[in-house]
mmCIF file of C-alpha atoms in Angstrom:
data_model
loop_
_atom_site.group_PDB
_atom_site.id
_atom_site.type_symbol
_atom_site.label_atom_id
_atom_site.label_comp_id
_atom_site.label_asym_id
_atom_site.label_seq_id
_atom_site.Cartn_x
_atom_site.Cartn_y
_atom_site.Cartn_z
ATOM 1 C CA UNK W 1 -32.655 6.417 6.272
ATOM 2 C CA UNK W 2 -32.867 3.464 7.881
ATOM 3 C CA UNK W 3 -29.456 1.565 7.305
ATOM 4 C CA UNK W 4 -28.267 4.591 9.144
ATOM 5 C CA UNK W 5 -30.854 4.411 11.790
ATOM 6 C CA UNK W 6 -30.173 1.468 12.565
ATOM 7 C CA UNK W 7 -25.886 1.619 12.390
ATOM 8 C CA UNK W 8 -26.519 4.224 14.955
ATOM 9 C CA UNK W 9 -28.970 1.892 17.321
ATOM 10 C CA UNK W 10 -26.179 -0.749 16.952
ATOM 11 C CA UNK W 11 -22.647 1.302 17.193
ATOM 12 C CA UNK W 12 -23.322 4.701 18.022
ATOM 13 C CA UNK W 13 -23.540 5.539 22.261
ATOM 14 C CA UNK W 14 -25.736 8.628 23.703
ATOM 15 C CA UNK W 15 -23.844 9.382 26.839
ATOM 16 C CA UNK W 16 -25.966 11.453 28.350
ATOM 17 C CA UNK W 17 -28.862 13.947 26.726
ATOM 18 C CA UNK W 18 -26.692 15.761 24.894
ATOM 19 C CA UNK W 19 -23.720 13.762 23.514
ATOM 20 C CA UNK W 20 -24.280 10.819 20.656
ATOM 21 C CA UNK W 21 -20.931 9.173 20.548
ATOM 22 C CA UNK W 22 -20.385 7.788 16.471
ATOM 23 C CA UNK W 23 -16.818 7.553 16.390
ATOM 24 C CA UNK W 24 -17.122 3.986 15.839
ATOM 25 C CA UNK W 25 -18.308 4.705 11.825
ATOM 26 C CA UNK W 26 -18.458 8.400 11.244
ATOM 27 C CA UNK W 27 -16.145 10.480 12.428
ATOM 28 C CA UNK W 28 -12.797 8.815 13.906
ATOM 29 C CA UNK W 29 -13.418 5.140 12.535
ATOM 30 C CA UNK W 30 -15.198 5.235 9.206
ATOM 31 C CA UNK W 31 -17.344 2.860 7.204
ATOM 32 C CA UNK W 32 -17.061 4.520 3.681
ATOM 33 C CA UNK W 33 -19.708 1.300 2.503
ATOM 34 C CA UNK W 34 -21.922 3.654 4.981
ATOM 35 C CA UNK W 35 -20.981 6.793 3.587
ATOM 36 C CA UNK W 36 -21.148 5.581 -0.310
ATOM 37 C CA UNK W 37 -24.965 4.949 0.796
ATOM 38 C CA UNK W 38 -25.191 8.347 2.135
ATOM 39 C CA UNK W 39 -23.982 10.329 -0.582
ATOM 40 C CA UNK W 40 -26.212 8.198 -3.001
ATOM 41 C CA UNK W 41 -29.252 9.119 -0.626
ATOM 42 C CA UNK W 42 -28.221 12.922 -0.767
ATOM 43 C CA UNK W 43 -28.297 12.498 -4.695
ATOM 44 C CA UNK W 44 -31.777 10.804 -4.180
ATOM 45 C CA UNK W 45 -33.332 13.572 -2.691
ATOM 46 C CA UNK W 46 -31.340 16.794 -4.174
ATOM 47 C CA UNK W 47 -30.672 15.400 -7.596
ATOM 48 C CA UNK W 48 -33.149 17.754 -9.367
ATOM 49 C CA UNK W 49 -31.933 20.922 -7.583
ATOM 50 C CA UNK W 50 -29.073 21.464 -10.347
ATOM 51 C CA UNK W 51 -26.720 21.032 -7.590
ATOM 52 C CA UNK W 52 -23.128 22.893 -9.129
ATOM 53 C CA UNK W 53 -20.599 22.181 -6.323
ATOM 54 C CA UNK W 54 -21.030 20.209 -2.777
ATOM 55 C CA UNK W 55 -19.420 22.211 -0.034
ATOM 56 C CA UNK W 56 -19.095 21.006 3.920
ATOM 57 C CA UNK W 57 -16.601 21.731 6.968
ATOM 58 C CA UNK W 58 -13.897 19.695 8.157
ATOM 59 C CA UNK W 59 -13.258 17.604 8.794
ATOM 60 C CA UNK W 60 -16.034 14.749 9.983
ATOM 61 C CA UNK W 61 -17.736 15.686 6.707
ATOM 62 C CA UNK W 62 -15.618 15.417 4.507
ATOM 63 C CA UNK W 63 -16.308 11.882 3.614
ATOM 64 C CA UNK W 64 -20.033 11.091 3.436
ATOM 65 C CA UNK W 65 -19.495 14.794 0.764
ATOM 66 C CA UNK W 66 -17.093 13.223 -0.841
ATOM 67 C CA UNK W 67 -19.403 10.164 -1.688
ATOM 68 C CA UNK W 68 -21.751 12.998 -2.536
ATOM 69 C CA UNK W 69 -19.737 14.813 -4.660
ATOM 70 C CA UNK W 70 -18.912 11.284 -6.449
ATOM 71 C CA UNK W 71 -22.762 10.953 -6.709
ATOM 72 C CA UNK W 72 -23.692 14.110 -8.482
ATOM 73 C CA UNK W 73 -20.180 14.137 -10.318
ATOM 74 C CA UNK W 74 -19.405 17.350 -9.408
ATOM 75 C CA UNK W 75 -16.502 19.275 -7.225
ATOM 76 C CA UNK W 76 -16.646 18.893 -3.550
ATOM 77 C CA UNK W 77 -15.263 22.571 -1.744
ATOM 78 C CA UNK W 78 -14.054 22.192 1.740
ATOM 79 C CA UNK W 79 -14.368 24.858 4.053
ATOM 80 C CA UNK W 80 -11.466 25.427 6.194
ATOM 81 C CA UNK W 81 -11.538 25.614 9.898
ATOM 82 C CA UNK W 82 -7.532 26.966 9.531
ATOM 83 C CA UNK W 83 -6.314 28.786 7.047
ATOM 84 C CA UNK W 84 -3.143 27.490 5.914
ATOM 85 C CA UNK W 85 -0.152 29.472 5.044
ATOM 86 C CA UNK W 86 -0.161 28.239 1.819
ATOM 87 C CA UNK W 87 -3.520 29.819 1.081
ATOM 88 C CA UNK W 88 -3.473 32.680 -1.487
ATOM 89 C CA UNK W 89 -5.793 34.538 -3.552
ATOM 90 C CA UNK W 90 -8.854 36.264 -2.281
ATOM 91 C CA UNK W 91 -10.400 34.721 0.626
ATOM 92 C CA UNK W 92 -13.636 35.184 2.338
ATOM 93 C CA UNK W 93 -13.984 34.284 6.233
ATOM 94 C CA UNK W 94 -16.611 34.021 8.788
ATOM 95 C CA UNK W 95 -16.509 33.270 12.089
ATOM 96 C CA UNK W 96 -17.915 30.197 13.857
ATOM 97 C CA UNK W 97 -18.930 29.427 17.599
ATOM 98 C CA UNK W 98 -18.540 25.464 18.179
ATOM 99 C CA UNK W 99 -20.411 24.102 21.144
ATOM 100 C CA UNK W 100 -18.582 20.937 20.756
ATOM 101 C CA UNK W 101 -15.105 22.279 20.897
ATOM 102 C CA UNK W 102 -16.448 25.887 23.265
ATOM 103 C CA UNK W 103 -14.249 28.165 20.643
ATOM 104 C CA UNK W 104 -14.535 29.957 17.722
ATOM 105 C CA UNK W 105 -12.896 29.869 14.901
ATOM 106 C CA UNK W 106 -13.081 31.329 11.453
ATOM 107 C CA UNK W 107 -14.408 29.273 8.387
ATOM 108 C CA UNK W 108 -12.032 30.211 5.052
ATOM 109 C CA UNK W 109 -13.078 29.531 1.908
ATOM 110 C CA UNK W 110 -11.181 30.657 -1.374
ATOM 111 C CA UNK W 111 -13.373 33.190 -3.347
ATOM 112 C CA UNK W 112 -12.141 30.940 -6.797
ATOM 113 C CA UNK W 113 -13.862 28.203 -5.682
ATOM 114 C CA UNK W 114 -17.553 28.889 -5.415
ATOM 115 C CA UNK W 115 -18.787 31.669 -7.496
ATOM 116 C CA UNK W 116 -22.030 33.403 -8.352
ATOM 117 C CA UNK W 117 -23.495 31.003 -10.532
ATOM 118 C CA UNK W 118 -23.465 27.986 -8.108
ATOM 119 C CA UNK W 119 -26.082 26.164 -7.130
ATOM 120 C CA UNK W 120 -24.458 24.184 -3.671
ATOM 121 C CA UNK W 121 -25.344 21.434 -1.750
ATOM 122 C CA UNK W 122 -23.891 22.057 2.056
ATOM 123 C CA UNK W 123 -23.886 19.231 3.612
ATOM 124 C CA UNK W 124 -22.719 18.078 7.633
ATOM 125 C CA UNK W 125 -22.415 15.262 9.525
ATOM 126 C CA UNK W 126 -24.111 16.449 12.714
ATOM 127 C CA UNK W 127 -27.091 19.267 13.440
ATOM 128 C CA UNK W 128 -26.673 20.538 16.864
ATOM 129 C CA UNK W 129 -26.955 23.980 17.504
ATOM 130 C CA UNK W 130 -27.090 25.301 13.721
ATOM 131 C CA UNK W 131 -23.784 27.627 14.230
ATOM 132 C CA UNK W 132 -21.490 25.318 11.588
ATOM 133 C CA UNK W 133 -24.361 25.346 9.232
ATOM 134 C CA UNK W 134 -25.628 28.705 9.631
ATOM 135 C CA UNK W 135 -21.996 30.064 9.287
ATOM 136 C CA UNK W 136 -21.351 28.076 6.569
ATOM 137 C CA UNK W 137 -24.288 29.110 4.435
ATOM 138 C CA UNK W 138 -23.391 32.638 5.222
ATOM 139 C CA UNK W 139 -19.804 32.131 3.732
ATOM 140 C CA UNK W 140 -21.174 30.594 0.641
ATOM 141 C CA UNK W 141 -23.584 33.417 -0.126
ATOM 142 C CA UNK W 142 -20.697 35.849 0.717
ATOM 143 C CA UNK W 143 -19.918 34.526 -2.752
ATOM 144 C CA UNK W 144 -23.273 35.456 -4.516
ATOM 145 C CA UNK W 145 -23.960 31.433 -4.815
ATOM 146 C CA UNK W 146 -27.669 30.076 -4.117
ATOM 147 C CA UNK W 147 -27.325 27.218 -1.161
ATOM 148 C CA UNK W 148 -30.107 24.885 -2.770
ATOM 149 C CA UNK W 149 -29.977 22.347 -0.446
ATOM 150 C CA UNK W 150 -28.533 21.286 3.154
ATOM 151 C CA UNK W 151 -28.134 17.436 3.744
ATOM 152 C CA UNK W 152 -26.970 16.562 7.356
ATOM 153 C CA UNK W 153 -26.071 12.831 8.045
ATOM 154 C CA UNK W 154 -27.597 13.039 12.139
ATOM 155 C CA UNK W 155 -29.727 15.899 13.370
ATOM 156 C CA UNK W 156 -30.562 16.422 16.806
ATOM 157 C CA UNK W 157 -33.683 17.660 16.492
ATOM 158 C CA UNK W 158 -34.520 18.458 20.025
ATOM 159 C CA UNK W 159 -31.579 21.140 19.701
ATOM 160 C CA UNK W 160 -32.285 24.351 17.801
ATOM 161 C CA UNK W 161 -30.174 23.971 14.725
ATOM 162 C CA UNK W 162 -32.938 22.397 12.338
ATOM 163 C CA UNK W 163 -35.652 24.845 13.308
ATOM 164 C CA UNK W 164 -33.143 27.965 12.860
ATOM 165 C CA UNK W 165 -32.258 26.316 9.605
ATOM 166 C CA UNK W 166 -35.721 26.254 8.406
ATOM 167 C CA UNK W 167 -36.806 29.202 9.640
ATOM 168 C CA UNK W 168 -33.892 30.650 7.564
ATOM 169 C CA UNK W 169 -36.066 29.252 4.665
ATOM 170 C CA UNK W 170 -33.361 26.727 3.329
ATOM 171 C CA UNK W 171 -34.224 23.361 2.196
ATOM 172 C CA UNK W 172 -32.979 21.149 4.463
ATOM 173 C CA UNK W 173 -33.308 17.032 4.949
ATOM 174 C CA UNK W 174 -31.696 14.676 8.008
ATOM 175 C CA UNK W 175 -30.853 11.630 7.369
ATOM 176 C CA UNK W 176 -31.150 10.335 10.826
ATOM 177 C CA UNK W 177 -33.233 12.571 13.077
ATOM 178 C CA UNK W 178 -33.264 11.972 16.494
ATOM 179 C CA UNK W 179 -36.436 12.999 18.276
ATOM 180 C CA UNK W 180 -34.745 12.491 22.288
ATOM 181 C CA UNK W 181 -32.238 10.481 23.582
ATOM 182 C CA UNK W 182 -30.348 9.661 27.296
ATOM 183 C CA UNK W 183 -28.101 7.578 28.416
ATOM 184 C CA UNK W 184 -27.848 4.216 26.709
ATOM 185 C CA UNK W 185 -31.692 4.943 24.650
ATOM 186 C CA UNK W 186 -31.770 6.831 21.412
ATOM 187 C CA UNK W 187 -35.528 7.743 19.787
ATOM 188 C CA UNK W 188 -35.883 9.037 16.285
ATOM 189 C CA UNK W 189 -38.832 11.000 15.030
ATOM 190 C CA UNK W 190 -41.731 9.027 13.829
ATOM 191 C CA UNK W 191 -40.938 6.092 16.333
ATOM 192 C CA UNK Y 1 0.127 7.886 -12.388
ATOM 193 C CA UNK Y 2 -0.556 9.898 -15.481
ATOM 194 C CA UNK Y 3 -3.867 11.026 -14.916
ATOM 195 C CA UNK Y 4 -2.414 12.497 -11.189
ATOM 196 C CA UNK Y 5 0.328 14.249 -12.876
ATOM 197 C CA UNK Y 6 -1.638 15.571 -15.720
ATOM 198 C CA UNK Y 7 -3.874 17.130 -13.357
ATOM 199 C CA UNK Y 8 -0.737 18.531 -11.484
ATOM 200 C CA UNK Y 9 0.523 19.835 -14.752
ATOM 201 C CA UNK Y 10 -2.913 21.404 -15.581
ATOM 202 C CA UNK Y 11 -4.337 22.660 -12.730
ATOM 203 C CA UNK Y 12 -1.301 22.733 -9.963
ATOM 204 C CA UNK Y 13 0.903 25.670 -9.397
ATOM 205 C CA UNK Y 14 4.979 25.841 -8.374
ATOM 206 C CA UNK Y 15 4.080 28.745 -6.490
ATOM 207 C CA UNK Y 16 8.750 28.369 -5.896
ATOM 208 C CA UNK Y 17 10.833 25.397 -5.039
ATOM 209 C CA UNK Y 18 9.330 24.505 -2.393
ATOM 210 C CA UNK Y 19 5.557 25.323 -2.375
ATOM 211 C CA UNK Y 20 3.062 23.070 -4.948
ATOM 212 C CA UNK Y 21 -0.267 24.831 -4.504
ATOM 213 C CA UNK Y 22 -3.055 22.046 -5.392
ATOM 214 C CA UNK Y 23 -6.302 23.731 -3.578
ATOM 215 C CA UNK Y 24 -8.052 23.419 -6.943
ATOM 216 C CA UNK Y 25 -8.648 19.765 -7.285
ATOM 217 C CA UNK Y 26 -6.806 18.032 -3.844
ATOM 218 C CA UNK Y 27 -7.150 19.886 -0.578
ATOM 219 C CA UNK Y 28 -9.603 22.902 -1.024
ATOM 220 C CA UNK Y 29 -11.521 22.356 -3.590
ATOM 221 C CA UNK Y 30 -11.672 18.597 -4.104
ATOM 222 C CA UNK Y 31 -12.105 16.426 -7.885
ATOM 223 C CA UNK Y 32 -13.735 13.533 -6.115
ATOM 224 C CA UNK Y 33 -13.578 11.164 -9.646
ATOM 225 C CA UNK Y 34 -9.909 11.918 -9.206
ATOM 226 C CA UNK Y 35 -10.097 10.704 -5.653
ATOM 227 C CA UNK Y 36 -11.708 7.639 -6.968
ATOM 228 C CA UNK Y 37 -9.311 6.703 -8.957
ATOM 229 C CA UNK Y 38 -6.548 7.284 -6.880
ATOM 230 C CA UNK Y 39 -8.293 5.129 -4.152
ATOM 231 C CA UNK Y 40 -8.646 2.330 -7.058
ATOM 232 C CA UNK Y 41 -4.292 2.749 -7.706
ATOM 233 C CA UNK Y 42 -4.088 2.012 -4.205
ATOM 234 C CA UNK Y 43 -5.773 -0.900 -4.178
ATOM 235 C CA UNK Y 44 -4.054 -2.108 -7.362
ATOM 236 C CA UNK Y 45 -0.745 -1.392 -5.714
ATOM 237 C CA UNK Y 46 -1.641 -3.018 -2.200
ATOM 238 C CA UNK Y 47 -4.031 -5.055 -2.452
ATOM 239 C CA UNK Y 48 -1.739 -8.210 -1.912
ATOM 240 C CA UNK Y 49 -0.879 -6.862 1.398
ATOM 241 C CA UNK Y 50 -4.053 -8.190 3.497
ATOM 242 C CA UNK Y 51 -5.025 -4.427 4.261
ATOM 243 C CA UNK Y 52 -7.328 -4.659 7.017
ATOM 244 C CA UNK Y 53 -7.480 -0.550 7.519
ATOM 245 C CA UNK Y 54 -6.742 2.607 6.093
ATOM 246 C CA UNK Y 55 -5.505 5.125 8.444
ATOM 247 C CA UNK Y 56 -5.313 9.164 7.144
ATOM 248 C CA UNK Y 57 -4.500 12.325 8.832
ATOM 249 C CA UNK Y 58 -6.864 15.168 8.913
ATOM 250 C CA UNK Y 59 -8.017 16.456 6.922
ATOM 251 C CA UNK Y 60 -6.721 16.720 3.416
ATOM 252 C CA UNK Y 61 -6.038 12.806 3.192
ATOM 253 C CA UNK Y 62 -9.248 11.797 4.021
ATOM 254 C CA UNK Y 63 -10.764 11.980 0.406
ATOM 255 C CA UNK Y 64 -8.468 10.008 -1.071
ATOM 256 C CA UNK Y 65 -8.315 7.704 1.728
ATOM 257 C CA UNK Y 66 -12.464 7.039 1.836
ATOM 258 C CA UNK Y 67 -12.137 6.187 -1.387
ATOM 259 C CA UNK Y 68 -9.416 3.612 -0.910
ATOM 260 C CA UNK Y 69 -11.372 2.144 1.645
ATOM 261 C CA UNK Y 70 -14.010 2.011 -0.730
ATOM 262 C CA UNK Y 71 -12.031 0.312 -2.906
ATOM 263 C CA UNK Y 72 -10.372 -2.047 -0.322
ATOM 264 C CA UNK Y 73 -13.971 -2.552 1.367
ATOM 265 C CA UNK Y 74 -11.923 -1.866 4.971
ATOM 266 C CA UNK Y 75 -12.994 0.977 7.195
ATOM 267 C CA UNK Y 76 -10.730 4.072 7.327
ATOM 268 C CA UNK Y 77 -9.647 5.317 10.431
ATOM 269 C CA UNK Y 78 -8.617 9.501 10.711
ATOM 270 C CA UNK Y 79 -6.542 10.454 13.113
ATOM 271 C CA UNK Y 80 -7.374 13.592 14.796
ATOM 272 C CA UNK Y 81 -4.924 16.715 14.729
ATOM 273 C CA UNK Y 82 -7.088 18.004 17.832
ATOM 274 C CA UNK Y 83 -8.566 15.700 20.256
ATOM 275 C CA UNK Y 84 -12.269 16.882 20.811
ATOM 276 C CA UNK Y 85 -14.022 17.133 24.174
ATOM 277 C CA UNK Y 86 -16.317 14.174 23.008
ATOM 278 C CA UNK Y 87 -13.452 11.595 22.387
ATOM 279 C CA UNK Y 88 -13.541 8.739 25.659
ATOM 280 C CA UNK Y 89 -11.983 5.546 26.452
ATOM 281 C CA UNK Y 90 -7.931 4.892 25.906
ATOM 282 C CA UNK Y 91 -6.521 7.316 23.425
ATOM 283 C CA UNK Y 92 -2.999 7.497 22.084
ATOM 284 C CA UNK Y 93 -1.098 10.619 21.646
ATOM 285 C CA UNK Y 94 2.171 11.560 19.656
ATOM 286 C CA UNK Y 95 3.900 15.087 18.492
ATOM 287 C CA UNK Y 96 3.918 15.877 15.399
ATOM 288 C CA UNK Y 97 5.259 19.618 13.638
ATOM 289 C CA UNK Y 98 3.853 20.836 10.476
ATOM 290 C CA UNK Y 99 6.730 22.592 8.317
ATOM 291 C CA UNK Y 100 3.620 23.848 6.716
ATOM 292 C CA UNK Y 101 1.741 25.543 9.382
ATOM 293 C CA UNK Y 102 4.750 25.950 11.666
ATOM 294 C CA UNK Y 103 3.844 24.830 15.001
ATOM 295 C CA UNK Y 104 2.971 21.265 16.363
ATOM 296 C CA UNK Y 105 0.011 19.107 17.240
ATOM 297 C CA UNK Y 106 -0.749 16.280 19.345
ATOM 298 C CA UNK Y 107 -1.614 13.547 16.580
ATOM 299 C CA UNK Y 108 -4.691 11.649 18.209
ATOM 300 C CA UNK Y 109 -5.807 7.932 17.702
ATOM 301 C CA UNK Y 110 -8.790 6.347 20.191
ATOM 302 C CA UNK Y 111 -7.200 2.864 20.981
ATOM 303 C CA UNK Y 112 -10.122 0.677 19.801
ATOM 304 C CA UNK Y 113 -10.178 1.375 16.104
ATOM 305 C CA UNK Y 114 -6.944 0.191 15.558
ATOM 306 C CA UNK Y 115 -5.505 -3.282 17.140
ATOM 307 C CA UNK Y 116 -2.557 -5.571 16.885
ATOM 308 C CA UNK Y 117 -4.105 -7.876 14.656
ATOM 309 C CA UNK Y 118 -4.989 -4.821 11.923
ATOM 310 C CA UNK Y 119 -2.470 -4.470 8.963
ATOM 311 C CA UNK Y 120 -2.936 -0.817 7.893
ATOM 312 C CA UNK Y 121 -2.520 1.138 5.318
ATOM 313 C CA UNK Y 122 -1.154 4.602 5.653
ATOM 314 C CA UNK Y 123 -2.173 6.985 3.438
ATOM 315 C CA UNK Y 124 -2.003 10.813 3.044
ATOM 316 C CA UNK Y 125 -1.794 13.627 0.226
ATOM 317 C CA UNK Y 126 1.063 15.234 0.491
ATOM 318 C CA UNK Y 127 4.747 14.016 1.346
ATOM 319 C CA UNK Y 128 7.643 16.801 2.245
ATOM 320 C CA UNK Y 129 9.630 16.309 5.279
ATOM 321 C CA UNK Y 130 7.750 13.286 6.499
ATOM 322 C CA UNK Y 131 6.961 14.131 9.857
ATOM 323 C CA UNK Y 132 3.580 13.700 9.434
ATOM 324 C CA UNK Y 133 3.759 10.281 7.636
ATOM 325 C CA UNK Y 134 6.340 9.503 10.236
ATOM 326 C CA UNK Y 135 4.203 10.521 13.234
ATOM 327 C CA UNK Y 136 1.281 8.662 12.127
ATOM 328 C CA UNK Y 137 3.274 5.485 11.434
ATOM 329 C CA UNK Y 138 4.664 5.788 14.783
ATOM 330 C CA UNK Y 139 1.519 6.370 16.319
ATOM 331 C CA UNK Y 140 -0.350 3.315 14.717
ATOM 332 C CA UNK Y 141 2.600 1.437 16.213
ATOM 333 C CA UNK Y 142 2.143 1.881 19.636
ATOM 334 C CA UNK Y 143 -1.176 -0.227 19.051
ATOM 335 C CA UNK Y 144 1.163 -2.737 18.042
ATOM 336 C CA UNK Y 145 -0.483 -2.887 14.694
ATOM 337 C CA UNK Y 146 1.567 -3.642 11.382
ATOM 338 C CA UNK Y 147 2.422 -0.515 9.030
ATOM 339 C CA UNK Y 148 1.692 -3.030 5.556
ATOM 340 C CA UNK Y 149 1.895 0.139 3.283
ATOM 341 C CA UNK Y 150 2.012 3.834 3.029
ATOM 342 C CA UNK Y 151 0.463 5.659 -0.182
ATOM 343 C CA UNK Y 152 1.200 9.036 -1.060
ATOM 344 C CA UNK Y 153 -0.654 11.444 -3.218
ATOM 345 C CA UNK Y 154 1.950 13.505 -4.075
ATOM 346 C CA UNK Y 155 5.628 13.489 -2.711
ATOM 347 C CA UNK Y 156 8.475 15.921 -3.265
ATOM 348 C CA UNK Y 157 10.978 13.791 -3.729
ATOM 349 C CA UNK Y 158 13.807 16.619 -3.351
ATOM 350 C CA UNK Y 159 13.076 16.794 0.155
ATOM 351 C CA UNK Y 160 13.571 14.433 2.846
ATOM 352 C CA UNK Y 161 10.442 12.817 3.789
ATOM 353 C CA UNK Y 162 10.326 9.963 1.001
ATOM 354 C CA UNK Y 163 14.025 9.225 1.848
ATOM 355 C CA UNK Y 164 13.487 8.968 5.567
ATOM 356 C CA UNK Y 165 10.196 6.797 4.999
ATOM 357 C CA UNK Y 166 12.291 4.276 3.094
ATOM 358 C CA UNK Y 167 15.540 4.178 5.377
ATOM 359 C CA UNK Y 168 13.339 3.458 8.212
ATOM 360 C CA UNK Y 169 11.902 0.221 6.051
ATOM 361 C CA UNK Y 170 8.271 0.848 4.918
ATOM 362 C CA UNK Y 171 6.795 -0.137 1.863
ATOM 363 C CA UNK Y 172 6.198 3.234 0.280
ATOM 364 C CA UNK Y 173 4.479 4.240 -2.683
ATOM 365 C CA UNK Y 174 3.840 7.891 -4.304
ATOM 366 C CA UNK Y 175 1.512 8.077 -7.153
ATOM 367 C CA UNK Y 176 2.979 11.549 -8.834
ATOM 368 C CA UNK Y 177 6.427 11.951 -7.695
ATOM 369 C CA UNK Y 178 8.220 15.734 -8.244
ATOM 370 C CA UNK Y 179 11.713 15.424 -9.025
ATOM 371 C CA UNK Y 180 12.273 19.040 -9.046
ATOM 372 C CA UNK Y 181 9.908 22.370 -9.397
ATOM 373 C CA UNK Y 182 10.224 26.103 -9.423
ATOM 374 C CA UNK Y 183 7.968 29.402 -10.206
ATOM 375 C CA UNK Y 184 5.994 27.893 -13.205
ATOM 376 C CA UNK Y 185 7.422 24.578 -13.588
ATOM 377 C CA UNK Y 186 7.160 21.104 -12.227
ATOM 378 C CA UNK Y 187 9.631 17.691 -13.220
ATOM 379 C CA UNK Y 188 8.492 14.269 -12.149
ATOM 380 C CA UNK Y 189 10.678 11.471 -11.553
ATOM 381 C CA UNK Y 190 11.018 9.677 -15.014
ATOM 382 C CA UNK Y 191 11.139 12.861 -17.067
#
């Protein structure tokens, strides 16, 4: 996607080989103009997947799968990183290893909300190591629910996550894949 | 707004006077149309005020809030309830407790996104005691930007955080306002 190729060559900051700053429009400051695009390019490419219910983790991507879920005009499920005390009913949980954050924690989702006839559409804003995805799919088909289709906004591809994902057979697509990157240079695949 | 409260009265829950369980269309799972048009109310209600940000808190606000954005064609800014190891330059920091979750969190903002010039709209989902509307407010302060308007999802006007919000002289509006509520029933204001 190359309006978000290009938003990252302009405003987004690799710090080292690792680390791709975008906290200037994705997830401290946001440009929702951005996101609106993204969620209409998610619809693009998984519209004829009968996509039932978008699901993603907060909290960075929650609003490019809101825009989604605007998209496709159907309900967008949040997984929770914390289970809040207000929580009742049955809930399923799963636990999650972040790189980012070096802890675990355990991804809630309310049994009520996604159910065995779902088709979902899981979608991040970053592909790193796979674990948030991964986990994530896992609580979804806790449920009995098909995951048809995993959008991430920026994948590093050079990190494991989007070959685990495939290899897990699930349908994935990147909106912004980055092929290497290092201080101050960012390369994409296909450049 | 009717088409807030009718959703309240349809698919909330008085769990008892003090609890308003709303996971099925606000903060778990998520009615995104809904967001939409509460994003458009805001900008009907502030859009005179030369908005030049939304600000949210994570992470149930931010749906709402992306669409107001939208709406107001400003970015949003979240502020972080956990500062993550990636976050550099200047941040700002200020205590906040959730009567919800019962403990307290450092309330996060990176410096740049917000500036004196900005005048920002506050907005969040839920308003009880007010300490996180009050935290936020004070926190956008310290960048010595001006608080133009805070919009609330839903507030429960029975306990103190509207009040406070007002005495300390912001320009406040809440789109479905409780009066009153217990097991099985809800009152707005007006009724």
């Amino acid at each position: 996607m190359k309006l978000l190729e290009d938003k990252i060559r302009s405003c987004g900051r690799a710090l080292n080989d690792d680390v791709l700053l975008v906290d200037m429009f994705l997830n401290h400051q946001v440009d929702c103009e951005l996101m609106k695009a993204i969620g209409d390019e998610f619809y693009r490419i998984f519209k004829d997947e009968g996509i039932t219910k978008i699901a993603t983790v907060e909290a960075s991507g929650i609003a490019p799968s809101a825009m989604a879920a605007l998209a496709f005009k159907v309900p967008m499920v949040i997984l929770k990183k914390q289970a809040s005390v207000l929580m009742d009913g049955k809930m399923l949980q799963t636990e999650v290893y972040s790189f980012t954050k070096k802890k675990s924690y355990q991804l809630t989702l309310k049994k009520e909300f996604i159910t065995e006839n779902d088709r979902v559409l899981l979608i991040d804003d970053f592909m790193a190591n796979g674990e948030a995805a991964m986990g994530a799919a896992k609580l979804i088909e806790m449920t009995g629910a098909t995951i048809a289709g995993i959008g991430i906004v920026i994948s590093k591809n050079f990190q494991p996550g989007m070959e685990k994902i495939k290899a897990a057979g699930y349908n994935v697509a990147s909106l912004a894949q980055v092929a290497e990157m290092g201080e101050g240079y960012i390369k994409f695949v296909g450049e």
